[in-house]
C-alpha positions as a Markdown table, in Angstrom:
| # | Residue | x | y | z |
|---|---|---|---|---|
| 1 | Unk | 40.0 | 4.3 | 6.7 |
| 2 | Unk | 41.3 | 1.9 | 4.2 |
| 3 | Unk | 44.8 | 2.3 | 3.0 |
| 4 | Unk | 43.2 | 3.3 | -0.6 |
| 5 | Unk | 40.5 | 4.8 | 0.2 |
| 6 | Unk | 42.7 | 7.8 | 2.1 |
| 7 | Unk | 44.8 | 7.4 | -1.5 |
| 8 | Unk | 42.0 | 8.2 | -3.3 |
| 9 | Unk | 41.0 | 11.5 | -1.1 |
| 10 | Unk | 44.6 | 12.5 | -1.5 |
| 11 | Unk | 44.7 | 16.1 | -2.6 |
| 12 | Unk | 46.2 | 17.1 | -5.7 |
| 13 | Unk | 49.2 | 17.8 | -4.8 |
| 14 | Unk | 50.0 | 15.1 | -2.4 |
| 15 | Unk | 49.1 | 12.8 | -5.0 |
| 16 | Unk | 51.9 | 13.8 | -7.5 |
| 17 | Unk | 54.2 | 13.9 | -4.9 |
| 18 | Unk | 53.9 | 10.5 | -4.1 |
| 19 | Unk | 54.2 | 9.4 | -7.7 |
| 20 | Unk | 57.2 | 11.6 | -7.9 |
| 21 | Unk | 58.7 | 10.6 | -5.0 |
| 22 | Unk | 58.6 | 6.3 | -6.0 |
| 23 | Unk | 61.5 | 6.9 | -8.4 |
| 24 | Unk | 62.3 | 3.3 | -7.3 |
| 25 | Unk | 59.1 | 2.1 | -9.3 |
| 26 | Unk | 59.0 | 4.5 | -12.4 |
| 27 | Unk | 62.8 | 4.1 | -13.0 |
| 28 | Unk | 63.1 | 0.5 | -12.3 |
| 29 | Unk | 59.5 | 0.4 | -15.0 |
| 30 | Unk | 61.3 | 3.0 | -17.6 |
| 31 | Unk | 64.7 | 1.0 | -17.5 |
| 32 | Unk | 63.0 | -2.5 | -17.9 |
| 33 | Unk | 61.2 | -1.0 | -21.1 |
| 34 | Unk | 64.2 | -0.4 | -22.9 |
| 35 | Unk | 65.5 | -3.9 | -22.0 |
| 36 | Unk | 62.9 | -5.3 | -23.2 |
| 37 | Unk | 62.5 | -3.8 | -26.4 |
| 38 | Unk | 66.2 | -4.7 | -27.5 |
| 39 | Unk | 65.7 | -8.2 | -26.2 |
| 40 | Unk | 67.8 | -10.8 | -28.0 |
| 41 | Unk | 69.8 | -8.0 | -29.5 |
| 42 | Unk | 73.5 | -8.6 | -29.8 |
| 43 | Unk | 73.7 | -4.5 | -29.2 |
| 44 | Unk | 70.8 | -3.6 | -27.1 |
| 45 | Unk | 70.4 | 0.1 | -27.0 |
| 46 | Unk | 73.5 | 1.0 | -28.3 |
| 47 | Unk | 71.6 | 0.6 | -31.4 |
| 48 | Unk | 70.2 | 4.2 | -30.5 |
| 49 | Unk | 73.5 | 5.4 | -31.0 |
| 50 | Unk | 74.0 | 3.4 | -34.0 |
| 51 | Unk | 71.5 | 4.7 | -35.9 |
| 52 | Unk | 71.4 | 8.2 | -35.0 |
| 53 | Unk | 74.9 | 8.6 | -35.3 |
| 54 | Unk | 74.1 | 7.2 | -38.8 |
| 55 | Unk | 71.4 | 9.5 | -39.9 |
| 56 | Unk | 73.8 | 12.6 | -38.6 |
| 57 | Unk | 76.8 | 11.5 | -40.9 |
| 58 | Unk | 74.3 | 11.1 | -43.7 |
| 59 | Unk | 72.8 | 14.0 | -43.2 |
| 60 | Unk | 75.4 | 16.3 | -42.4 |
| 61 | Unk | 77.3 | 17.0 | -45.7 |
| 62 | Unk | 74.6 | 17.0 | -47.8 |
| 63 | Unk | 72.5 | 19.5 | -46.1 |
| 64 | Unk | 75.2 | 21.4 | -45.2 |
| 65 | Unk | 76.0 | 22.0 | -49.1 |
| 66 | Unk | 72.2 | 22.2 | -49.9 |
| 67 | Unk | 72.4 | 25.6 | -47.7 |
| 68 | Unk | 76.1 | 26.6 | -49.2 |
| 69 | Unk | 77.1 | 26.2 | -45.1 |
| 70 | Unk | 80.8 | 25.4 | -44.0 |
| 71 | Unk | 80.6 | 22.0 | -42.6 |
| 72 | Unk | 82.4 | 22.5 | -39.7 |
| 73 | Unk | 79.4 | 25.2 | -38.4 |
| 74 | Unk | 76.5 | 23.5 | -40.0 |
| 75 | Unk | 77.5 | 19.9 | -38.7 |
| 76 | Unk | 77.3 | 20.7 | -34.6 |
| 77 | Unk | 74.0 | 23.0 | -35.4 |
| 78 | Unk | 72.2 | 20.0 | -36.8 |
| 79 | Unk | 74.0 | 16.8 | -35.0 |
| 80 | Unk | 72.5 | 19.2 | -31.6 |
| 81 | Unk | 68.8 | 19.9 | -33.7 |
| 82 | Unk | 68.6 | 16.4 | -34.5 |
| 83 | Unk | 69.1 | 15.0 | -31.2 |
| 84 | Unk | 66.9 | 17.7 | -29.1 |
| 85 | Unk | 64.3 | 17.2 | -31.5 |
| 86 | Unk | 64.3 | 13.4 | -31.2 |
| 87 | Unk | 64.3 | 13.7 | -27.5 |
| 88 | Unk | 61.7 | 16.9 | -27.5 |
| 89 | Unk | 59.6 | 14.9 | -29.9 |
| 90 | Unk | 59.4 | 11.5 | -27.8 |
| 91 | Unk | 58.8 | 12.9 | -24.8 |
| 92 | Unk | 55.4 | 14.5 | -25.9 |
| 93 | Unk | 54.2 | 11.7 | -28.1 |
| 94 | Unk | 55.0 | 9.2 | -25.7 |
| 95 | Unk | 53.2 | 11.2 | -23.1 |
| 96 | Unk | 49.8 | 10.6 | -24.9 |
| 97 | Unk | 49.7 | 7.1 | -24.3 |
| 98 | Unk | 51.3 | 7.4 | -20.5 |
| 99 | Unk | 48.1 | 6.4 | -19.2 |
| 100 | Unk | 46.8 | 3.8 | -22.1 |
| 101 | Unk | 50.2 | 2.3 | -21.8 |
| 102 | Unk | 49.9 | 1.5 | -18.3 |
| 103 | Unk | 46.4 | 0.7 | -17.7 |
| 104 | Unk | 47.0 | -3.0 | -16.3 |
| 105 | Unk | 48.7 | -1.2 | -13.8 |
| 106 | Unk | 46.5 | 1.2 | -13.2 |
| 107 | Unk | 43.1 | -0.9 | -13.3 |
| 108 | Unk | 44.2 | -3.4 | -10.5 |
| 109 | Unk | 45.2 | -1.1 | -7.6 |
| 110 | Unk | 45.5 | 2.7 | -6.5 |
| 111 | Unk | 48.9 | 4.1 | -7.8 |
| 112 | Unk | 50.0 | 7.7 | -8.4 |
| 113 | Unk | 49.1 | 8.7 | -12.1 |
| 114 | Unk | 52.2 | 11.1 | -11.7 |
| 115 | Unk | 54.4 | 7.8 | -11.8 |
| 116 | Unk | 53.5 | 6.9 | -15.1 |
| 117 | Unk | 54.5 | 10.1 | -16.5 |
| 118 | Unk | 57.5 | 9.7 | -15.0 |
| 119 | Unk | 58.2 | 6.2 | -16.3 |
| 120 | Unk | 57.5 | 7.8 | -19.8 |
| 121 | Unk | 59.9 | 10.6 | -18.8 |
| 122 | Unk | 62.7 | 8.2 | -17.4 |
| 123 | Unk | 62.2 | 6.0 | -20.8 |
| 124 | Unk | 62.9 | 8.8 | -23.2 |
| 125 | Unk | 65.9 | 10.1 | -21.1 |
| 126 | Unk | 67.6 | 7.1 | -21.3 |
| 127 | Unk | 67.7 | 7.1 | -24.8 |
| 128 | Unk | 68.8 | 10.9 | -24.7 |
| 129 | Unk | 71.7 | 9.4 | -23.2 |
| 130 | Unk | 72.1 | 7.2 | -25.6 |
| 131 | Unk | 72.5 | 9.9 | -28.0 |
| 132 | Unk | 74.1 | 13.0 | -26.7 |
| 133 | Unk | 77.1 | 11.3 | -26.5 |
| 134 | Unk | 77.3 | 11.7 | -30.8 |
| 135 | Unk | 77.6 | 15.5 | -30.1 |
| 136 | Unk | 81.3 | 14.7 | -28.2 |
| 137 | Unk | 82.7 | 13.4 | -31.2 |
| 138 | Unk | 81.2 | 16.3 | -33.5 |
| 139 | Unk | 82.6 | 18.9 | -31.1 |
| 140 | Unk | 86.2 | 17.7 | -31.6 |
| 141 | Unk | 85.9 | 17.4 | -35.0 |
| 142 | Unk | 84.7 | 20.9 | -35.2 |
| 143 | Unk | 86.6 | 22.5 | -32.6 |
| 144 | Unk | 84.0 | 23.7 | -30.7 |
| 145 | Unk | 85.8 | 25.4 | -27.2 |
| 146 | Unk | 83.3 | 25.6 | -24.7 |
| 147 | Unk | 83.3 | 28.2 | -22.1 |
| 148 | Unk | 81.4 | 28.9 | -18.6 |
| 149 | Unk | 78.5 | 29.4 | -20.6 |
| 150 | Unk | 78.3 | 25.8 | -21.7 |
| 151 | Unk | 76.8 | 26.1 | -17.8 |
| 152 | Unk | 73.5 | 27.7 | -19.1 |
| 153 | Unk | 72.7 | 24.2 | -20.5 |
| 154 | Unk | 71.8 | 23.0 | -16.9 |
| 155 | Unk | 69.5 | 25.3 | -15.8 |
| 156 | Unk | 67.5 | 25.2 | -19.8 |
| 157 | Unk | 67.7 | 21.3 | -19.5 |
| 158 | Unk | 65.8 | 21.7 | -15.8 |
| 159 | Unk | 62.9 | 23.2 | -17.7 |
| 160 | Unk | 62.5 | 21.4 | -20.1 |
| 161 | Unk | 62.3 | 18.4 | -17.6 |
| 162 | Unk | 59.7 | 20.7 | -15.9 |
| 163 | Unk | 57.4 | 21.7 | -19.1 |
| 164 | Unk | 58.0 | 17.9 | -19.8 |
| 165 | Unk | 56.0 | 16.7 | -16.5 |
| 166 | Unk | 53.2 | 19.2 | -16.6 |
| 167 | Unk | 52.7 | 19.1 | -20.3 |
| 168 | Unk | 52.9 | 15.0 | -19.9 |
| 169 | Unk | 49.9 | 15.6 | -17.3 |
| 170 | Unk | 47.9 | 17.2 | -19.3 |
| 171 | Unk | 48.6 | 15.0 | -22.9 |
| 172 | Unk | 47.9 | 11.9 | -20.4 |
| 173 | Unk | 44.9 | 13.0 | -19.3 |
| 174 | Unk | 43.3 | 14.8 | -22.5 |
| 175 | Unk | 44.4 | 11.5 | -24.7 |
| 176 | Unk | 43.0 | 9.2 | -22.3 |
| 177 | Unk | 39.7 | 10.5 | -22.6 |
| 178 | Unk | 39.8 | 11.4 | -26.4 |
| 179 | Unk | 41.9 | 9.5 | -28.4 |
| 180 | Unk | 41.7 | 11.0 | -31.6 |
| 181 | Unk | 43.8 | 13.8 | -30.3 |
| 182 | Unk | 47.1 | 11.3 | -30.3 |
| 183 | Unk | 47.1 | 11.6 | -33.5 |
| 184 | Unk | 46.9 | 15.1 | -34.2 |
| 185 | Unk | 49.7 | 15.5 | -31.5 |
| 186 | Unk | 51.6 | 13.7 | -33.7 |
| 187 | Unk | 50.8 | 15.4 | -36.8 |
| 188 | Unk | 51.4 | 18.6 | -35.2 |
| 189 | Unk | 55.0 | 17.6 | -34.3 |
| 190 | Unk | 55.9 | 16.7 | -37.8 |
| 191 | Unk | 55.3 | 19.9 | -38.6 |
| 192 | Unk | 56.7 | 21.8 | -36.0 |
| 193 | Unk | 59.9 | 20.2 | -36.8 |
| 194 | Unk | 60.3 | 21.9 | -40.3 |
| 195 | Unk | 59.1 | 25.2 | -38.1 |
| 196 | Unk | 61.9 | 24.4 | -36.1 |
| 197 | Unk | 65.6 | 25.8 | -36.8 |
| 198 | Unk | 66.8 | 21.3 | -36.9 |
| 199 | Unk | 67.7 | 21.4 | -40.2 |
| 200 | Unk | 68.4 | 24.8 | -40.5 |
| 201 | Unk | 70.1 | 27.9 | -39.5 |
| 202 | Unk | 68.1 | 31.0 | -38.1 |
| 203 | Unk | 70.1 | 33.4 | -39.2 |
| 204 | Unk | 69.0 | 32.3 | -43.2 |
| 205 | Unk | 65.2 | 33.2 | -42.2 |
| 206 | Unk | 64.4 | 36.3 | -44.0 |
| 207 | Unk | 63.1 | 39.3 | -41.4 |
| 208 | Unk | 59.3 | 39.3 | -42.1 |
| 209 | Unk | 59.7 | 35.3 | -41.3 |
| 210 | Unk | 61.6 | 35.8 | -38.0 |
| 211 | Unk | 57.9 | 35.4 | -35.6 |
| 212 | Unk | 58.7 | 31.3 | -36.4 |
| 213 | Unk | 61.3 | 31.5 | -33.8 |
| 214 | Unk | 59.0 | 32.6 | -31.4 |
| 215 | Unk | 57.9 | 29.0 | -31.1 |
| 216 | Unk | 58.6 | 27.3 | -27.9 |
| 217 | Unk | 59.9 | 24.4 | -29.4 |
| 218 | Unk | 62.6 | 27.0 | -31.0 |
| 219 | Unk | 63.6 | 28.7 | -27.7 |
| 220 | Unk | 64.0 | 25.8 | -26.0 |
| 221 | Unk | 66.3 | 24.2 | -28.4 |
| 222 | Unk | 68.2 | 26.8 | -28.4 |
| 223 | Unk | 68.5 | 27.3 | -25.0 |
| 224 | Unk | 70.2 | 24.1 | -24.7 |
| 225 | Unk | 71.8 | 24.5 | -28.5 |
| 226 | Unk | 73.2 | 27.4 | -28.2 |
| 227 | Unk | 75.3 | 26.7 | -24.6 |
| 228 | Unk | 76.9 | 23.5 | -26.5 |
| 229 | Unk | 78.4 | 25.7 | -29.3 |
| 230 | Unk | 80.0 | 27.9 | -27.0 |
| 231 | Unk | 77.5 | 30.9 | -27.5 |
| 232 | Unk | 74.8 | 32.5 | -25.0 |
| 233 | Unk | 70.9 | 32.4 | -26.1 |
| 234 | Unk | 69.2 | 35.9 | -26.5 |
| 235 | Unk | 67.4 | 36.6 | -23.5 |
| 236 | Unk | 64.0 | 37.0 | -25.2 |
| 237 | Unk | 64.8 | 33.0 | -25.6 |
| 238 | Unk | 64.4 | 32.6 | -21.5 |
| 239 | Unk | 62.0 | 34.9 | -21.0 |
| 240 | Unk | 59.6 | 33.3 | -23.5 |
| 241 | Unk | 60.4 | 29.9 | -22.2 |
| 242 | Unk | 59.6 | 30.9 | -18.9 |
| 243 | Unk | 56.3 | 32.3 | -19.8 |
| 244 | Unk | 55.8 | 29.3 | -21.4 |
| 245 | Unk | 56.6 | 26.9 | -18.2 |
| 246 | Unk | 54.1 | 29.4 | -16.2 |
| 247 | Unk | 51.1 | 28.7 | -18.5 |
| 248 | Unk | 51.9 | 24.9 | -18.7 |
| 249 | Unk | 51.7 | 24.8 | -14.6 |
| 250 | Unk | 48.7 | 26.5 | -14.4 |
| 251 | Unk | 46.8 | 23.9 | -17.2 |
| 252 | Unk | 48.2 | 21.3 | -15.4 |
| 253 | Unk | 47.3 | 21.7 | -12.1 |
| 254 | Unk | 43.7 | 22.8 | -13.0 |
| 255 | Unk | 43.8 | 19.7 | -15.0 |
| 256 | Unk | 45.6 | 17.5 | -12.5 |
| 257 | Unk | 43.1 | 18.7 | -9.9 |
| 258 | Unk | 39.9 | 18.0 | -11.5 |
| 259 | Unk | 39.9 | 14.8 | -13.4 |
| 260 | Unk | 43.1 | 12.8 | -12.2 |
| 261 | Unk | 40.8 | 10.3 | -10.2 |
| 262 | Unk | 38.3 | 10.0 | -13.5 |
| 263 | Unk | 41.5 | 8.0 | -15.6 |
| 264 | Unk | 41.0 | 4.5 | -14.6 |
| 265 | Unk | 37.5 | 5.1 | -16.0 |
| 266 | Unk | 38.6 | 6.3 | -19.2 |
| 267 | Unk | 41.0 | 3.0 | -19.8 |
């Protein structure tokens, strides 16, 4: 049996390992992406810190007097929102086109549709990079002391990485087949971000309008908020995420299952 035919009659699971397992490809692909888009650029990709550090400082004083907030609280809250929701927001529109994206790849030879996701994934943490190191400056200037709860943030980051694959899976596959549904994707996460406590503080939602926190988007930022501030989410906050994480596993892997070898026919 040819080396791509046994590929091909790979099960499920044996096929996302191997995709998951090539981090020398997807990384090496994911890396090369941001070089090339900065190309010829006297600062490369430290114009993702550049500008995001920029929209921060503008954004900072005047919301924080728009919401009568003391600065030096409002200004970690929404450097944090800001740059979780930029890296929240990337990771599933980006996801949509994994596939489209990477069809030259995927039309001349057999390779792991996992790895693509990956790539995507690898991309859009590189640029999170980029950026969380704005907070550092932000926490001095406000003080912030973090304690061994600051930990938390590792274990909250790990599932995001986790809802991240599996809901990249599914995007990659639903918006290969229909591509209309990119752009409601994208619509939708325009307006989850005003759902979202980014620009503002939970605590000034009034009690009948508290169910908006029960958005995932919402727990998970402040899973990995809340550690950076030197508090401790609620533990409804891990329980719903969890939840969450269980559903998205189960879509994907009925998903992944069914219609993983019908992509290169939908490109």
């Amino acid at each position: 049996m040819s080396e791509a035919h046994s590929n091909l009659h790979r099960s499920a699971w044996g096929d996302w390992w191997e995709g998951t397992r090539r981090t020398d490809i997807w990384w090496t692909l994911a890396w090369f992406d941001i070089v090339l888009r900065y190309r010829r650029s006297m600062l490369g990709p430290l114009w993702l810190t550049l500008s995001m550090a920029a929209m921060i400082g503008g954004m900072g004083p005047l919301y924080s007097s728009l919401f009568g907030t003391e600065l030096s609280k409002f200004f970690p809250h929404l450097a944090l929102g800001i740059i979780f929701w930029g890296f929240f927001s990337s990771m599933v529109t980006e996801s949509c086109n994994a596939f489209i994206g990477s069809s030259n790849y995927l039309k001349q030879g057999y390779f792991p549709i996992s790895m693509f996701v990956w790539r995507s994934m690898a991309r859009n943490l590189i640029q999170f990079a980029h950026h969380i190191v704005i907070y550092i400056p932000v926490a001095l200037w406000a003080g912030i002391s973090l304690s061994w709860s600051a930990l938390l943030f590792f274990p909250a980051f790990l599932l995001v990485l986790v809802n991240a694959q599996a809901l990249g899976l599914v995007l990659g596959l639903v918006c290969t087949r229909f591509r209309d549904v990119t752009q409601i994707v994208t619509s939708v996460m325009q307006m989850l971000m005003f759902l979202t406590p980014v620009f503002w503080l939970p605590e000034s939602l009034p009690g009948r309008a508290q169910y908006i926190l029960w958005n995932p988007f919402a727990q998970m930022l402040d899973l990995l908020r809340a550690p950076l501030m030197g508090g401790v989410s609620p533990a409804f906050n891990w329980w719903g995420i969890l939840s969450w994480t269980a559903v998205n596993l189960v879509l994907c892997s009925l998903l992944f299952a069914k219609y993983r070898r019908r992509v290169v026919y939908w490109l």
